[in-house]
Short mmCIF file of N, CA and C in Angstrom, two decimals:
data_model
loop_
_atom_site.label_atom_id
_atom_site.label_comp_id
_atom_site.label_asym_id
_atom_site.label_seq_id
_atom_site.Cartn_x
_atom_site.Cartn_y
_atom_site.Cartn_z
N UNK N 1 2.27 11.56 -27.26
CA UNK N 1 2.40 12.24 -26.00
C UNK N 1 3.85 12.08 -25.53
N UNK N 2 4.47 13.16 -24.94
CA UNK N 2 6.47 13.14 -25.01
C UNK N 2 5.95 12.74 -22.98
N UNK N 3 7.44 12.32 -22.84
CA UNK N 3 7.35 12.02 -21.34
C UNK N 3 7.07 12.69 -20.48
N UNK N 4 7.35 14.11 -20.52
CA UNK N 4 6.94 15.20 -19.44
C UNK N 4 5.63 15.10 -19.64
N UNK N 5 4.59 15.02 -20.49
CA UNK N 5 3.23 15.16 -20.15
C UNK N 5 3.03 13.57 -19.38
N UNK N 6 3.13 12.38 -19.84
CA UNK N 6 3.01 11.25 -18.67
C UNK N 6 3.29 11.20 -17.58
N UNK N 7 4.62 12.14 -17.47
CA UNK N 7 4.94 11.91 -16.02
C UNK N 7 4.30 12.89 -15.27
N UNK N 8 3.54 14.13 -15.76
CA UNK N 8 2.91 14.85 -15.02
C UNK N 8 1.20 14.23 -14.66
N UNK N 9 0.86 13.52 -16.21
CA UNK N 9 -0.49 12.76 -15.58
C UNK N 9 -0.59 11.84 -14.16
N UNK N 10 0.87 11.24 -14.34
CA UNK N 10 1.00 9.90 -13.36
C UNK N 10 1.34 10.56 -11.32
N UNK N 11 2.26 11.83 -11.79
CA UNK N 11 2.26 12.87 -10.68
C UNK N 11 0.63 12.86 -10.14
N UNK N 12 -0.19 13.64 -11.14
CA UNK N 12 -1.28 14.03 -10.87
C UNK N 12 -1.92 12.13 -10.15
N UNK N 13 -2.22 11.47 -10.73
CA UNK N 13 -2.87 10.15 -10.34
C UNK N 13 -2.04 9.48 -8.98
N UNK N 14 -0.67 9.67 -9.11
CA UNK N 14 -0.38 9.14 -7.70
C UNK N 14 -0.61 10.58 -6.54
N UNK N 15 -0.97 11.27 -6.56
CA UNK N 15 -1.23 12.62 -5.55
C UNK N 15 -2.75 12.55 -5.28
N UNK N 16 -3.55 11.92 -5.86
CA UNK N 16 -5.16 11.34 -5.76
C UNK N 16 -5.05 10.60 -4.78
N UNK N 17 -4.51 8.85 -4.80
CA UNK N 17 -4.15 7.84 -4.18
C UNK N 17 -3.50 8.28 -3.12
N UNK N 18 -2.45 9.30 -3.16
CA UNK N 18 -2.13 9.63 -1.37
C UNK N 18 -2.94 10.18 -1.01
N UNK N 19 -3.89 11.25 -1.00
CA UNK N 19 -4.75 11.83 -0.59
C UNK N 19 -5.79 10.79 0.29
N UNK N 20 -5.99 10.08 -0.46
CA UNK N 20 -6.92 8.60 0.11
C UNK N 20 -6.32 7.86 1.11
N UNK N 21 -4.94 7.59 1.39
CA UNK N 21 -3.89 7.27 2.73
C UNK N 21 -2.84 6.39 2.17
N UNK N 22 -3.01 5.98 0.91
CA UNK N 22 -1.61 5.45 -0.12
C UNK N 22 0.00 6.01 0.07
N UNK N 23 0.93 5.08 0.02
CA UNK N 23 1.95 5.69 0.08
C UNK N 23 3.36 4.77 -1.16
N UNK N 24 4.04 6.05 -1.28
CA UNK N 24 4.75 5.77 -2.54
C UNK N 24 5.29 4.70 -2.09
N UNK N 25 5.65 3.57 -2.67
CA UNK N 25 6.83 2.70 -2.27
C UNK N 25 8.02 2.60 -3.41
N UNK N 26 7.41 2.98 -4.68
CA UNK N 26 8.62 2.67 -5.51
C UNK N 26 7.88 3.62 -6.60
N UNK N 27 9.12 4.35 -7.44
CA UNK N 27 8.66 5.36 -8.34
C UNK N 27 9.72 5.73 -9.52
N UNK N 28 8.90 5.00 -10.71
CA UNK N 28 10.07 6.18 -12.13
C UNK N 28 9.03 7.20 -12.82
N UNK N 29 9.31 7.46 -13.61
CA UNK N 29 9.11 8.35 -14.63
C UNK N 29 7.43 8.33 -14.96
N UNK N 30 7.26 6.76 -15.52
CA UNK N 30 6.29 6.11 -16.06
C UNK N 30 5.62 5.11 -15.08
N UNK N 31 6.22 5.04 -13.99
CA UNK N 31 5.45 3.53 -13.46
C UNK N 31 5.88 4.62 -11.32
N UNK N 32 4.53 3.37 -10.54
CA UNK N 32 4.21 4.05 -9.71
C UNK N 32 4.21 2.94 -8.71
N UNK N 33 4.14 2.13 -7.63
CA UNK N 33 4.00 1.51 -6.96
C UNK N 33 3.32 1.82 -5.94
N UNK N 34 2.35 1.67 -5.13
CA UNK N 34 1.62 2.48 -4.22
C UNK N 34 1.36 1.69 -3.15
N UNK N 35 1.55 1.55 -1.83
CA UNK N 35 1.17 0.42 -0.69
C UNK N 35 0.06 1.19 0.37
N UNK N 36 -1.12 0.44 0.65
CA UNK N 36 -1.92 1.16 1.85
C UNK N 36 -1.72 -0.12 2.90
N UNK N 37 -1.53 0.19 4.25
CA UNK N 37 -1.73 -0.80 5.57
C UNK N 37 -0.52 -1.32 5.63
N UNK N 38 -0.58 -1.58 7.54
CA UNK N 38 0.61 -1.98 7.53
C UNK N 38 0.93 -3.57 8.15
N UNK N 39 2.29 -4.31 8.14
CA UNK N 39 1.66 -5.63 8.33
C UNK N 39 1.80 -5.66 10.07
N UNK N 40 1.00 -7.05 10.06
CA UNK N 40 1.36 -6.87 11.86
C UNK N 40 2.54 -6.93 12.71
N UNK N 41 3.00 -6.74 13.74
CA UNK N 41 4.33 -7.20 14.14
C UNK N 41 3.93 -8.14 15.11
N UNK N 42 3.84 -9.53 14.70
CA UNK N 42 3.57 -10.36 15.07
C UNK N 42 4.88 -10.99 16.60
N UNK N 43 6.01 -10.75 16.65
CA UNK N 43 7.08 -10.63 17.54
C UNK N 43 6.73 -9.87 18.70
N UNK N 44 6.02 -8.53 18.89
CA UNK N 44 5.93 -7.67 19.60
C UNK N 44 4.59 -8.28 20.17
N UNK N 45 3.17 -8.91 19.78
CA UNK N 45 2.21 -9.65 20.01
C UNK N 45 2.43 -11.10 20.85
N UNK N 46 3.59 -11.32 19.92
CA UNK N 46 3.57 -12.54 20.90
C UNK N 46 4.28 -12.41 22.23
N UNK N 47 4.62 -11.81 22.59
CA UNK N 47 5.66 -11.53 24.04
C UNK N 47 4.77 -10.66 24.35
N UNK N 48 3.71 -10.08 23.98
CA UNK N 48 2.54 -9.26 24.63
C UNK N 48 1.52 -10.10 25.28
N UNK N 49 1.11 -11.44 24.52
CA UNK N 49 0.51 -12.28 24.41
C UNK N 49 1.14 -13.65 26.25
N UNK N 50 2.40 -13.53 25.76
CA UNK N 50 2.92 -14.17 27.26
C UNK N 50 2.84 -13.78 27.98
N UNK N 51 2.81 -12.10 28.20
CA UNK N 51 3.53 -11.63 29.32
C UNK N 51 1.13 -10.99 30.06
N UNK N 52 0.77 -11.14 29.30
CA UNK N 52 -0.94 -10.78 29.93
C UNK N 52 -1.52 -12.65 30.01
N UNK N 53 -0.87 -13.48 30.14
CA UNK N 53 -1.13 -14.54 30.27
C UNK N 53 -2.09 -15.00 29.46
N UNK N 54 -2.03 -14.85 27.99
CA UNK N 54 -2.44 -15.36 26.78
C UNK N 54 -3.99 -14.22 26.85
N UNK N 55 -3.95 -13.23 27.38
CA UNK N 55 -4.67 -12.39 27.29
C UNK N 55 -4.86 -11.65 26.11
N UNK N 56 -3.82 -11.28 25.64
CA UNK N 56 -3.33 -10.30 24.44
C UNK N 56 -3.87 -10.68 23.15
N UNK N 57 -4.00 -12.27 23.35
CA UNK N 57 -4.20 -13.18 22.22
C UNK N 57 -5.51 -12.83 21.03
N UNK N 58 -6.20 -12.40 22.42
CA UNK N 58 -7.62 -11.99 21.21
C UNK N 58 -7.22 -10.95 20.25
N UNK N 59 -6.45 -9.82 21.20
CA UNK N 59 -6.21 -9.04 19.64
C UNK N 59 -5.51 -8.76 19.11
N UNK N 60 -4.57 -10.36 19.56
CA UNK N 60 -3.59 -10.26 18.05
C UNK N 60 -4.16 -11.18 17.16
N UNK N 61 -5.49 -12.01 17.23
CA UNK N 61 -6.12 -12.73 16.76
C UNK N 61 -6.64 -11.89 15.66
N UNK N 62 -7.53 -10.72 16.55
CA UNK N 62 -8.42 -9.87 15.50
C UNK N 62 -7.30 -8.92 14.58
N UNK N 63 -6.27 -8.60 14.80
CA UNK N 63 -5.18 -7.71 14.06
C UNK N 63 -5.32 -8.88 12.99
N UNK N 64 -4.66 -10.10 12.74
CA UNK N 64 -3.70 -10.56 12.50
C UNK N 64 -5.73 -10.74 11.08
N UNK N 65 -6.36 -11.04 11.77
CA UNK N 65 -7.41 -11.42 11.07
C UNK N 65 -7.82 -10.11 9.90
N UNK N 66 -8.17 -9.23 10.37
CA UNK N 66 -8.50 -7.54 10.44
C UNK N 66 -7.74 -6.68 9.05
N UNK N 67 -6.73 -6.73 9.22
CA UNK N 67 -5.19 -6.50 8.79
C UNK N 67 -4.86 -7.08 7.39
N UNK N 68 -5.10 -6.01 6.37
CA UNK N 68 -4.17 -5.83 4.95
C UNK N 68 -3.57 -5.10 4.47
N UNK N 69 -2.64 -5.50 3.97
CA UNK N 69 -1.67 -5.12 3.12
C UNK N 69 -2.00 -5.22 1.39
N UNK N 70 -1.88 -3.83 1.23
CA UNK N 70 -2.60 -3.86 -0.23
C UNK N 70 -1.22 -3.14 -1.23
N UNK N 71 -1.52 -3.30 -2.38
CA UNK N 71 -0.61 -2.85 -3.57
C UNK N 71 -1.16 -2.82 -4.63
N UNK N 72 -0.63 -2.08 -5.69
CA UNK N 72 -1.21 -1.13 -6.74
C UNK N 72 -0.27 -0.92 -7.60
N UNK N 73 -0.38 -1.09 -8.78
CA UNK N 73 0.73 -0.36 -9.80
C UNK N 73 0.42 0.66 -11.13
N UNK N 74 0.90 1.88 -10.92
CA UNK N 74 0.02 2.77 -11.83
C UNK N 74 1.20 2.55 -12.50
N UNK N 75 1.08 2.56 -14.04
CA UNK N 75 1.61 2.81 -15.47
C UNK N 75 0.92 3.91 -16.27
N UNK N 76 1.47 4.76 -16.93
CA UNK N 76 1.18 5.31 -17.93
C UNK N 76 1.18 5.04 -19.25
N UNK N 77 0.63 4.86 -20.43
CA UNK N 77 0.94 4.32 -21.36
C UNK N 77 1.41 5.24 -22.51
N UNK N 78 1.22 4.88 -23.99
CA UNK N 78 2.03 6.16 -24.47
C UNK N 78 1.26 7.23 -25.22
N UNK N 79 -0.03 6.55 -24.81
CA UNK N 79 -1.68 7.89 -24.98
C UNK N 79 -1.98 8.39 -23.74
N UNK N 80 -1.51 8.43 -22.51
CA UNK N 80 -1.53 9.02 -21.55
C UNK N 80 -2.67 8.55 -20.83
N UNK N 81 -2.81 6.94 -20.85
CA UNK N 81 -3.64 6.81 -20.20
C UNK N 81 -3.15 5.97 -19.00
N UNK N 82 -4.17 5.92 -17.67
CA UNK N 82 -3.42 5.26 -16.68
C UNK N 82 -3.68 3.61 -16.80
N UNK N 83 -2.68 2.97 -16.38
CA UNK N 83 -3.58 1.64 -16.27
C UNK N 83 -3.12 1.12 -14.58
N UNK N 84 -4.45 0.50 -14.36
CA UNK N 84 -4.23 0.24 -12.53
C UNK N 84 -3.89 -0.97 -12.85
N UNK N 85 -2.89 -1.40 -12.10
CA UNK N 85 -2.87 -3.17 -11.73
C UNK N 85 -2.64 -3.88 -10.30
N UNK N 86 -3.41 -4.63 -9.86
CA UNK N 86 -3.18 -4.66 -8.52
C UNK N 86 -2.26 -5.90 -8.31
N UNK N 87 -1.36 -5.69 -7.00
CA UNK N 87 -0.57 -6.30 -6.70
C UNK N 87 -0.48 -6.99 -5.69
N UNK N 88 0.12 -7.95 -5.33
CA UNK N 88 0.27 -8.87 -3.65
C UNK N 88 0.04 -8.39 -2.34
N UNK N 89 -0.58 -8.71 -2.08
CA UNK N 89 -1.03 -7.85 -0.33
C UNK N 89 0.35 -7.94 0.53
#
């Protein structure tokens, strides 16, 4: 299988994964990086958290609890098949 057909399978497989709410983070030819969720802004919580007199706290409790960060790495191989590997939240 020559590279234009991999890189069109891997096109096709990362355009699935956005559809679902995935987003590119890093991208060649052959390889795909994909991130869903975002992390908390824990800075903006806590001065939210002072300023409602530790009010805020519950839900930066439940965010902070709630809240992942996911990753994915699509490869193509050189039979055109995909392989998923998951990565560090």
């Amino acid at each position: 299988m020559d590279a234009a057909q991999r890189t069109a399978i891997l096109d096709w497989t990362v355009g699935q994964y956005v559809v679902t709410g995935w987003r590119v983070e890093s991208r060649s030819p052959t390889q795909a990086v994909l991130v869903r969720g975002q992390p908390v802004n824990h800075v903006l919580h806590a001065i939210l958290t002072v300023f409602t007199c530790l009010l805020w706290g519950v839900v930066w409790i439940a965010l902070a609890i709630g809240n992942r960060v996911e990753r994915v790495a699509l490869t193509v191989d050189h039979d055109g098949q995909v392989q998923v590997m998951l990565g560090p939240g």
